[in-house]
């Protein structure tokens, strides 16, 4: 048992698929634990915000792409054990398509992006929670 404080975080993530390929972003983060890890577009759900609305907002902010045909896949709990606290993250996972157009990355949020076959996604250095989502939902 640990006496570390637990912080609950609600996150909406999008498995964006276009032409059979899955979108991954290379994360830019001050914490080396997460820096240069690959992940799905997504982010925190604001107070009172519906998870699907949060997912759509985050995809636009991070990629410039419009979400189409969103489907809720499920909720996944992941815990990160940090030196000073435990992050208990509730990931609201969606699968969706993307409107036409090129990726316009949010420079402060990611280094790069890639479209990859879903079966090849686990070869990337993914955030552990995102790897869990691939194994669970794809």
PDB file of C-alpha atoms in Angstrom:
ATOM      1  CA  UNK A   1       0.000   0.000   0.000  1.00  0.00           C
ATOM      2  CA  UNK A   2       1.127   3.534  -0.662  1.00  0.00           C
ATOM      3  CA  UNK A   3       0.330   6.774   1.091  1.00  0.00           C
ATOM      4  CA  UNK A   4       0.745   8.889  -2.023  1.00  0.00           C
ATOM      5  CA  UNK A   5      -2.161  11.165  -2.925  1.00  0.00           C
ATOM      6  CA  UNK A   6      -4.297  10.036  -5.844  1.00  0.00           C
ATOM      7  CA  UNK A   7      -5.359  12.495  -8.524  1.00  0.00           C
ATOM      8  CA  UNK A   8      -8.213  11.506 -10.842  1.00  0.00           C
ATOM      9  CA  UNK A   9      -7.944  12.787 -14.409  1.00  0.00           C
ATOM     10  CA  UNK A  10     -10.523  12.374 -17.180  1.00  0.00           C
ATOM     11  CA  UNK A  11      -9.085  12.221 -20.698  1.00  0.00           C
ATOM     12  CA  UNK A  12     -10.789  11.901 -24.088  1.00  0.00           C
ATOM     13  CA  UNK A  13      -8.695  10.211 -26.784  1.00  0.00           C
ATOM     14  CA  UNK A  14      -9.321   9.638 -30.481  1.00  0.00           C
ATOM     15  CA  UNK A  15      -8.180   6.704 -32.553  1.00  0.00           C
ATOM     16  CA  UNK A  16      -8.335   8.689 -35.797  1.00  0.00           C
ATOM     17  CA  UNK A  17      -8.395   6.477 -38.874  1.00  0.00           C
ATOM     18  CA  UNK A  18      -8.079   7.703 -42.458  1.00  0.00           C
ATOM     19  CA  UNK A  19      -7.655   5.433 -45.485  1.00  0.00           C
ATOM     20  CA  UNK A  20      -7.076   2.478 -43.157  1.00  0.00           C
ATOM     21  CA  UNK A  21      -4.238   4.209 -41.284  1.00  0.00           C
ATOM     22  CA  UNK A  22      -4.131   5.235 -37.625  1.00  0.00           C
ATOM     23  CA  UNK A  23      -2.888   8.687 -36.550  1.00  0.00           C
ATOM     24  CA  UNK A  24      -0.189   8.901 -33.864  1.00  0.00           C
ATOM     25  CA  UNK A  25       1.407  12.063 -32.466  1.00  0.00           C
ATOM     26  CA  UNK A  26       4.900  12.250 -30.982  1.00  0.00           C
ATOM     27  CA  UNK A  27       4.376  13.975 -27.640  1.00  0.00           C
ATOM     28  CA  UNK A  28       6.311  17.076 -26.555  1.00  0.00           C
ATOM     29  CA  UNK A  29       6.455  17.174 -22.741  1.00  0.00           C
ATOM     30  CA  UNK A  30       8.669  18.715 -20.060  1.00  0.00           C
ATOM     31  CA  UNK A  31       8.502  15.425 -18.154  1.00  0.00           C
ATOM     32  CA  UNK A  32      11.055  12.991 -19.673  1.00  0.00           C
ATOM     33  CA  UNK A  33       8.739  10.118 -18.730  1.00  0.00           C
ATOM     34  CA  UNK A  34       6.351  11.256 -21.478  1.00  0.00           C
ATOM     35  CA  UNK A  35       8.578  13.276 -23.847  1.00  0.00           C
ATOM     36  CA  UNK A  36       9.001  11.764 -27.336  1.00  0.00           C
ATOM     37  CA  UNK A  37       6.389   9.071 -26.623  1.00  0.00           C
ATOM     38  CA  UNK A  38       3.766   8.391 -29.268  1.00  0.00           C
ATOM     39  CA  UNK A  39       0.096   8.834 -28.442  1.00  0.00           C
ATOM     40  CA  UNK A  40      -3.374   9.429 -29.823  1.00  0.00           C
ATOM     41  CA  UNK A  41      -4.771  12.935 -30.127  1.00  0.00           C
ATOM     42  CA  UNK A  42      -6.698  13.855 -27.008  1.00  0.00           C
ATOM     43  CA  UNK A  43      -6.632  15.650 -23.713  1.00  0.00           C
ATOM     44  CA  UNK A  44      -8.340  16.590 -20.500  1.00  0.00           C
ATOM     45  CA  UNK A  45     -12.107  16.746 -20.309  1.00  0.00           C
ATOM     46  CA  UNK A  46     -13.108  20.120 -18.881  1.00  0.00           C
ATOM     47  CA  UNK A  47     -15.567  20.396 -15.991  1.00  0.00           C
ATOM     48  CA  UNK A  48     -19.099  19.875 -17.366  1.00  0.00           C
ATOM     49  CA  UNK A  49     -17.823  18.948 -20.849  1.00  0.00           C
ATOM     50  CA  UNK A  50     -19.142  15.835 -22.587  1.00  0.00           C
ATOM     51  CA  UNK A  51     -16.310  13.380 -23.422  1.00  0.00           C
ATOM     52  CA  UNK A  52     -17.135  13.347 -27.149  1.00  0.00           C
ATOM     53  CA  UNK A  53     -17.082  17.143 -27.294  1.00  0.00           C
ATOM     54  CA  UNK A  54     -13.713  17.144 -25.507  1.00  0.00           C
ATOM     55  CA  UNK A  55     -12.338  14.598 -27.984  1.00  0.00           C
ATOM     56  CA  UNK A  56     -13.506  16.659 -30.970  1.00  0.00           C
ATOM     57  CA  UNK A  57     -12.051  19.860 -29.460  1.00  0.00           C
ATOM     58  CA  UNK A  58      -8.698  18.214 -28.726  1.00  0.00           C
ATOM     59  CA  UNK A  59      -8.384  16.678 -32.206  1.00  0.00           C
ATOM     60  CA  UNK A  60      -8.980  20.077 -33.811  1.00  0.00           C
ATOM     61  CA  UNK A  61      -6.555  21.812 -31.414  1.00  0.00           C
ATOM     62  CA  UNK A  62      -3.790  19.232 -31.881  1.00  0.00           C
ATOM     63  CA  UNK A  63      -4.156  18.410 -35.585  1.00  0.00           C
ATOM     64  CA  UNK A  64      -6.497  20.870 -37.281  1.00  0.00           C
ATOM     65  CA  UNK A  65      -8.609  17.909 -38.447  1.00  0.00           C
ATOM     66  CA  UNK A  66     -12.377  17.691 -38.153  1.00  0.00           C
ATOM     67  CA  UNK A  67     -13.686  14.477 -36.579  1.00  0.00           C
ATOM     68  CA  UNK A  68     -16.270  12.483 -38.536  1.00  0.00           C
ATOM     69  CA  UNK A  69     -18.214   9.333 -37.641  1.00  0.00           C
ATOM     70  CA  UNK A  70     -17.151   9.148 -33.984  1.00  0.00           C
ATOM     71  CA  UNK A  71     -17.877   5.923 -32.104  1.00  0.00           C
ATOM     72  CA  UNK A  72     -17.382   5.525 -28.349  1.00  0.00           C
ATOM     73  CA  UNK A  73     -15.346   2.356 -27.740  1.00  0.00           C
ATOM     74  CA  UNK A  74     -15.234   2.373 -23.970  1.00  0.00           C
ATOM     75  CA  UNK A  75     -13.565   3.583 -20.820  1.00  0.00           C
ATOM     76  CA  UNK A  76     -10.096   2.447 -19.781  1.00  0.00           C
ATOM     77  CA  UNK A  77      -8.430   3.088 -16.410  1.00  0.00           C
ATOM     78  CA  UNK A  78      -4.665   3.558 -16.309  1.00  0.00           C
ATOM     79  CA  UNK A  79      -2.538   4.483 -13.287  1.00  0.00           C
ATOM     80  CA  UNK A  80       0.774   6.310 -13.460  1.00  0.00           C
ATOM     81  CA  UNK A  81       2.869   6.067 -10.310  1.00  0.00           C
ATOM     82  CA  UNK A  82       4.834   9.299  -9.968  1.00  0.00           C
ATOM     83  CA  UNK A  83       7.294  10.129  -7.163  1.00  0.00           C
ATOM     84  CA  UNK A  84       4.832  12.471  -5.431  1.00  0.00           C
ATOM     85  CA  UNK A  85       1.394  11.165  -6.462  1.00  0.00           C
ATOM     86  CA  UNK A  86      -0.585   8.583  -8.372  1.00  0.00           C
ATOM     87  CA  UNK A  87      -2.371   9.738 -11.515  1.00  0.00           C
ATOM     88  CA  UNK A  88      -5.513   7.683 -11.953  1.00  0.00           C
ATOM     89  CA  UNK A  89      -6.459   8.384 -15.561  1.00  0.00           C
ATOM     90  CA  UNK A  90      -9.871   7.543 -16.988  1.00  0.00           C
ATOM     91  CA  UNK A  91      -9.484   7.376 -20.770  1.00  0.00           C
ATOM     92  CA  UNK A  92     -12.695   7.825 -22.757  1.00  0.00           C
ATOM     93  CA  UNK A  93     -11.716   6.171 -26.033  1.00  0.00           C
ATOM     94  CA  UNK A  94     -13.303   6.979 -29.393  1.00  0.00           C
ATOM     95  CA  UNK A  95     -12.669   5.656 -32.903  1.00  0.00           C
ATOM     96  CA  UNK A  96     -13.361   8.154 -35.657  1.00  0.00           C
ATOM     97  CA  UNK A  97     -12.567   9.286 -39.144  1.00  0.00           C
ATOM     98  CA  UNK A  98     -11.027  12.595 -40.140  1.00  0.00           C
ATOM     99  CA  UNK A  99     -12.126  15.203 -42.611  1.00  0.00           C
ATOM    100  CA  UNK A 100      -9.998  16.113 -45.602  1.00  0.00           C
ATOM    101  CA  UNK A 101      -6.907  18.224 -45.243  1.00  0.00           C
ATOM    102  CA  UNK A 102      -3.401  18.077 -43.923  1.00  0.00           C
ATOM    103  CA  UNK A 103      -2.341  17.891 -40.295  1.00  0.00           C
ATOM    104  CA  UNK A 104      -1.666  21.265 -38.725  1.00  0.00           C
ATOM    105  CA  UNK A 105       0.196  20.347 -35.548  1.00  0.00           C
ATOM    106  CA  UNK A 106       0.044  22.349 -32.374  1.00  0.00           C
ATOM    107  CA  UNK A 107       3.804  23.062 -32.079  1.00  0.00           C
ATOM    108  CA  UNK A 108       3.884  23.136 -28.286  1.00  0.00           C
ATOM    109  CA  UNK A 109       2.067  19.788 -28.077  1.00  0.00           C
ATOM    110  CA  UNK A 110       3.889  17.433 -30.426  1.00  0.00           C
ATOM    111  CA  UNK A 111       7.085  16.989 -32.401  1.00  0.00           C
ATOM    112  CA  UNK A 112       5.673  15.081 -35.334  1.00  0.00           C
ATOM    113  CA  UNK A 113       2.906  12.795 -36.521  1.00  0.00           C
ATOM    114  CA  UNK A 114       2.557   9.598 -38.512  1.00  0.00           C
ATOM    115  CA  UNK A 115      -0.217   7.629 -40.193  1.00  0.00           C
ATOM    116  CA  UNK A 116       0.439   3.917 -39.664  1.00  0.00           C
ATOM    117  CA  UNK A 117      -1.372   0.639 -40.160  1.00  0.00           C
ATOM    118  CA  UNK A 118      -3.163  -0.264 -36.902  1.00  0.00           C
ATOM    119  CA  UNK A 119      -1.322  -3.597 -36.738  1.00  0.00           C
ATOM    120  CA  UNK A 120       2.025  -1.715 -36.868  1.00  0.00           C
ATOM    121  CA  UNK A 121       1.192   0.846 -34.168  1.00  0.00           C
ATOM    122  CA  UNK A 122       2.582  -1.219 -31.288  1.00  0.00           C
ATOM    123  CA  UNK A 123       6.060  -0.978 -32.867  1.00  0.00           C
ATOM    124  CA  UNK A 124       6.152   2.716 -31.864  1.00  0.00           C
ATOM    125  CA  UNK A 125       7.370   3.873 -28.435  1.00  0.00           C
ATOM    126  CA  UNK A 126       3.826   4.505 -27.214  1.00  0.00           C
ATOM    127  CA  UNK A 127       2.603   5.833 -23.922  1.00  0.00           C
ATOM    128  CA  UNK A 128       1.700   2.705 -21.981  1.00  0.00           C
ATOM    129  CA  UNK A 129      -1.973   3.678 -21.719  1.00  0.00           C
ATOM    130  CA  UNK A 130      -2.187   4.135 -25.511  1.00  0.00           C
ATOM    131  CA  UNK A 131      -0.637   0.712 -26.111  1.00  0.00           C
ATOM    132  CA  UNK A 132      -3.287  -0.701 -23.763  1.00  0.00           C
ATOM    133  CA  UNK A 133      -6.009   0.968 -25.860  1.00  0.00           C
ATOM    134  CA  UNK A 134      -4.667  -0.556 -29.079  1.00  0.00           C
ATOM    135  CA  UNK A 135      -4.617  -4.026 -27.548  1.00  0.00           C
ATOM    136  CA  UNK A 136      -8.096  -3.543 -26.076  1.00  0.00           C
ATOM    137  CA  UNK A 137      -9.984  -1.846 -28.916  1.00  0.00           C
ATOM    138  CA  UNK A 138      -8.219  -2.525 -32.250  1.00  0.00           C
TER     139      UNK A 138
END
